[in-house]
Coordinates of C-alpha atoms in Angstrom, one line a residue:
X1 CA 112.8 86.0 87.5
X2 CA 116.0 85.4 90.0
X3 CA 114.3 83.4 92.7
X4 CA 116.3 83.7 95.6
X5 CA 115.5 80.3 96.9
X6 CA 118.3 79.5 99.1
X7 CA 117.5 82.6 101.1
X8 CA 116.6 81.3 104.5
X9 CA 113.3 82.6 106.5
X10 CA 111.8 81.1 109.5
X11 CA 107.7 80.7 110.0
X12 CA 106.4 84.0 111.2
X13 CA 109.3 86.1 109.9
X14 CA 109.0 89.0 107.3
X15 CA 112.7 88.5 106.3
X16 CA 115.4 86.7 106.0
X17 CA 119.6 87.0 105.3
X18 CA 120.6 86.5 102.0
X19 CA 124.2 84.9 102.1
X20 CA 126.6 85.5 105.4
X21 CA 127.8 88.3 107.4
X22 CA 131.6 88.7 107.1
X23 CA 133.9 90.7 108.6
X24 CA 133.9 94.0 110.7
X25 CA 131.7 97.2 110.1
X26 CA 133.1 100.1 108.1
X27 CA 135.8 102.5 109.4
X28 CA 132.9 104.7 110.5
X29 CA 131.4 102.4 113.0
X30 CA 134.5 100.1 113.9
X31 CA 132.8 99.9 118.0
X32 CA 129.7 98.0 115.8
X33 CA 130.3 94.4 115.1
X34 CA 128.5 92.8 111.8
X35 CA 126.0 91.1 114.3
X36 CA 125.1 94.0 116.1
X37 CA 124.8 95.2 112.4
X38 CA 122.9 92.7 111.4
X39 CA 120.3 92.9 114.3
X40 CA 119.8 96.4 113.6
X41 CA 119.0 96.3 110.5
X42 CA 116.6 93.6 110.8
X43 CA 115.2 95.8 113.2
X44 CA 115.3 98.6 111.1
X45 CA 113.2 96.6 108.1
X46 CA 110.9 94.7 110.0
X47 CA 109.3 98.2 110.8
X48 CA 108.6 99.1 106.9
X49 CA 104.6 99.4 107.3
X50 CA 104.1 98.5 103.7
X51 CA 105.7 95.1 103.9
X52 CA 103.2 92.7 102.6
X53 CA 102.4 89.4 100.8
X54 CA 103.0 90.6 97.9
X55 CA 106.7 91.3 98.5
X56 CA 109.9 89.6 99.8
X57 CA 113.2 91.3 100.8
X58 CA 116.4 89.5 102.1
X59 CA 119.9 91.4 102.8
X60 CA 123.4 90.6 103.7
X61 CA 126.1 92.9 105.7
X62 CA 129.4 93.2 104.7
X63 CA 131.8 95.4 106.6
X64 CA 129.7 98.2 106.6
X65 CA 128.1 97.6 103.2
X66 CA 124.3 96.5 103.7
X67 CA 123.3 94.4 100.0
X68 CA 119.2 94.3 99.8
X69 CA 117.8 92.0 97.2
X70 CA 114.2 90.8 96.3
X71 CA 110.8 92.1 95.2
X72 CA 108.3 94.8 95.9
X73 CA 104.8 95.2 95.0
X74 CA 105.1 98.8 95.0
X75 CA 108.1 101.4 94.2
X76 CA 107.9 103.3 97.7
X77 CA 109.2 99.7 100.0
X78 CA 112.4 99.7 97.7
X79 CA 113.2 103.3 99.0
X80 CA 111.8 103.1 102.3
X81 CA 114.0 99.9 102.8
X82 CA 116.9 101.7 101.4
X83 CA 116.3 104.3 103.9
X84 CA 115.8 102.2 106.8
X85 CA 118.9 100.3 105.9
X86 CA 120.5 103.6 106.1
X87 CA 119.9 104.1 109.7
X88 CA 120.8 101.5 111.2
X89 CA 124.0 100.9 113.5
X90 CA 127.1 100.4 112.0
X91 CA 126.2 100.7 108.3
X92 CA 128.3 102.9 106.4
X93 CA 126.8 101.9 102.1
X94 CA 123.5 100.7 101.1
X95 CA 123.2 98.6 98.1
X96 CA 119.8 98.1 96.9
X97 CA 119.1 95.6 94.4
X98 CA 115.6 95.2 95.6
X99 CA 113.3 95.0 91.6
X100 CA 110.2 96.7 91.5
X101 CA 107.0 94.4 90.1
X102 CA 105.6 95.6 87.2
X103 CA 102.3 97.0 87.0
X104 CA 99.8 94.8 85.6
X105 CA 96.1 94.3 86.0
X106 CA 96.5 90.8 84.8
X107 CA 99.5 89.5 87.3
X108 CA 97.2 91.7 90.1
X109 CA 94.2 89.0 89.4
X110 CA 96.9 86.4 89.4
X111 CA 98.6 87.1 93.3
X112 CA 94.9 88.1 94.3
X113 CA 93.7 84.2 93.4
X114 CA 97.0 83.0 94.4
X115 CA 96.4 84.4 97.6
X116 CA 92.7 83.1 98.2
X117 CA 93.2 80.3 97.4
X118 CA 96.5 79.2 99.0
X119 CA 95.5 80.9 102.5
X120 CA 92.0 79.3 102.6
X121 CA 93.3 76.5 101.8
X122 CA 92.0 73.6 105.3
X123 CA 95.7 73.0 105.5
X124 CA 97.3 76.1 104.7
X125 CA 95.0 78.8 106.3
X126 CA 96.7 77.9 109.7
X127 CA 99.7 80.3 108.4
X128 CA 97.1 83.6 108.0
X129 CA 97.2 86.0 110.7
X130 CA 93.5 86.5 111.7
X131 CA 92.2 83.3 110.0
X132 CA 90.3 82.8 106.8
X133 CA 88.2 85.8 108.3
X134 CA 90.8 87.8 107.7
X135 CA 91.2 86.7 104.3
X136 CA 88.1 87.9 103.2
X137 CA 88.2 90.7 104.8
X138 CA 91.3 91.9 103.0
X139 CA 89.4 90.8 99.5
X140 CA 87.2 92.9 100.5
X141 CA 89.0 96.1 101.3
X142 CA 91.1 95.6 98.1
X143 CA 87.6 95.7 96.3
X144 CA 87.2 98.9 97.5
X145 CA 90.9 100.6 97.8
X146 CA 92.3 98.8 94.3
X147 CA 96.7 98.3 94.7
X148 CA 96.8 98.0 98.1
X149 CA 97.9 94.3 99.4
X150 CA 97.9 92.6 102.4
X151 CA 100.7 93.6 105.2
X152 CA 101.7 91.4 108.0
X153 CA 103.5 88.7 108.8
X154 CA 102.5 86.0 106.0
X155 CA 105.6 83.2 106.1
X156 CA 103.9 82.3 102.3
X157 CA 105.0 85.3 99.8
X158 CA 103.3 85.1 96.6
X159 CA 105.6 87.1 93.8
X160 CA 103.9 87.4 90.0
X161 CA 106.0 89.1 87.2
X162 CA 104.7 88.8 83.8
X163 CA 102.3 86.2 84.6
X164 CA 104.6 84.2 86.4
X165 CA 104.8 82.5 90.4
X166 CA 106.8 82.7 92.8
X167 CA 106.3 81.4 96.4
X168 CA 109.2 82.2 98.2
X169 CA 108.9 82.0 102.4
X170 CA 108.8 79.3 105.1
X171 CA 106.3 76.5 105.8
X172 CA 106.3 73.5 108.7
X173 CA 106.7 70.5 106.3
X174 CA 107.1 69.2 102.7
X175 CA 103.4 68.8 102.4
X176 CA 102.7 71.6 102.9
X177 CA 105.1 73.5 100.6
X178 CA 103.7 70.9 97.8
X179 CA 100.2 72.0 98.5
X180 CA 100.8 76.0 98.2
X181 CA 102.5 74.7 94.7
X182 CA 99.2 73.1 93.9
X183 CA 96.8 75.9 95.1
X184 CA 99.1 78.4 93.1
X185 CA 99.4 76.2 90.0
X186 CA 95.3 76.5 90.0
X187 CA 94.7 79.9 88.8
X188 CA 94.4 80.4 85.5
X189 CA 96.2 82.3 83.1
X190 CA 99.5 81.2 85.2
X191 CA 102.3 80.4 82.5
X192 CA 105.1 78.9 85.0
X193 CA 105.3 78.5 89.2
X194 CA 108.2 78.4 90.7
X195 CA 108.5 76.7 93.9
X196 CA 110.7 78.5 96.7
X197 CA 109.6 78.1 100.0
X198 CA 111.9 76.1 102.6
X199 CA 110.8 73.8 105.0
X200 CA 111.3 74.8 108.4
X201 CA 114.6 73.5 110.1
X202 CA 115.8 71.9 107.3
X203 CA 119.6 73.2 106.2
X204 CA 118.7 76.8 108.0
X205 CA 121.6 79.0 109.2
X206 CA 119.7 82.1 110.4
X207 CA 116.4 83.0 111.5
X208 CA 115.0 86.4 112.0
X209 CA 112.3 87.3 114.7

């Protein structure tokens, strides 16, 4: 998998840029600068409602030209991001690179363990909205409605593709990031994990609310 690693996100954030913002907006929105651009469509994203754990979407604007890039659990985000993307100020082109997972049973099992075990961890359950409670609870609503995932702000993402990790995300310290690595690299039937998650405030340029 492309692991976009150097893609910067910040603690309780659902997204991140991917690159730099250069330039002005297109002919069609020349009173819009790229950071009013940019800010919109962060906006515009942060709203998807099915924006979970399971996924991980970064973008860049480029004189009017809005470049999305990463992973979704489901086919529906990649369109609904595309379309969000579409509406906000000062964006004239959307291209979507985002790659829809694979289904699989198997790599299901996989981010479902992943996930257990990484936000119950003592250290790392800090980072789940609602506390281990809530961890469980979503276990056991996925028992009963099979595909969904969890939705929220979760600054660990947990990406499986052919029964391969990623963690991609943000997390307070080194340690931290080497223990998600650990509690991933536990479930079995995992063939590789790759380790993507920046430490906060180290050699970030952009952080989204």
């Amino acid at each position: 998998m492309n692991a976009y690693i150097h893609v910067l996100r910040v603690g309780l954030v659902s997204l991140a840029l991917l690159g730099t913002t250069s330039g002005a907006t297109g002919v069609g929105a020349q009173s819009v600068t790229s950071e009013e651009t940019v800010r919109s469509v962060r906006r515009m994203l942060e709203r998807l409602p099915y924006y979970g754990v399971f996924d991980y979407i970064v973008f860049r604007v480029d004189r009017g030209t809005v470049y999305l890039a990463g992973y979704s659990f489901e086919g529906r985000l990649k369109a609904d991001a595309e379309m969000a993307a579409k509406r906000a100020s000062g964006v004239d082109e959307v291209a979507n690179k985002i790659e829809v997972l694979p289904a699989s049973q198997n790599d299901d099992r996989i981010r479902w363990d992943t996930f257990y075990r990484i936000y119950t961890d003592d250290f790392l359950s800090r980072y789940t909205p609602g506390g281990v409670h809530g961890v469980l609870q979503e276990l056991s609503d996925e028992q009963h409605f099979p595909g969904m995932q969890p939705v929220g702000i979760y600054p660990i993402h947990i990406i499986v593709k052919n029964g391969r990790t990623m963690l991609l995300g943000i997390v307070d310290s080194a340690a931290d990031r080497q223990i998600a690595e650990v509690r991933a690299r536990e479930v079995t039937g995992v063939f590789n994990v790759e380790n993507g998650l920046m430490v906060a405030g180290r050699g970030q340029d952009t952080a989204v609310k």
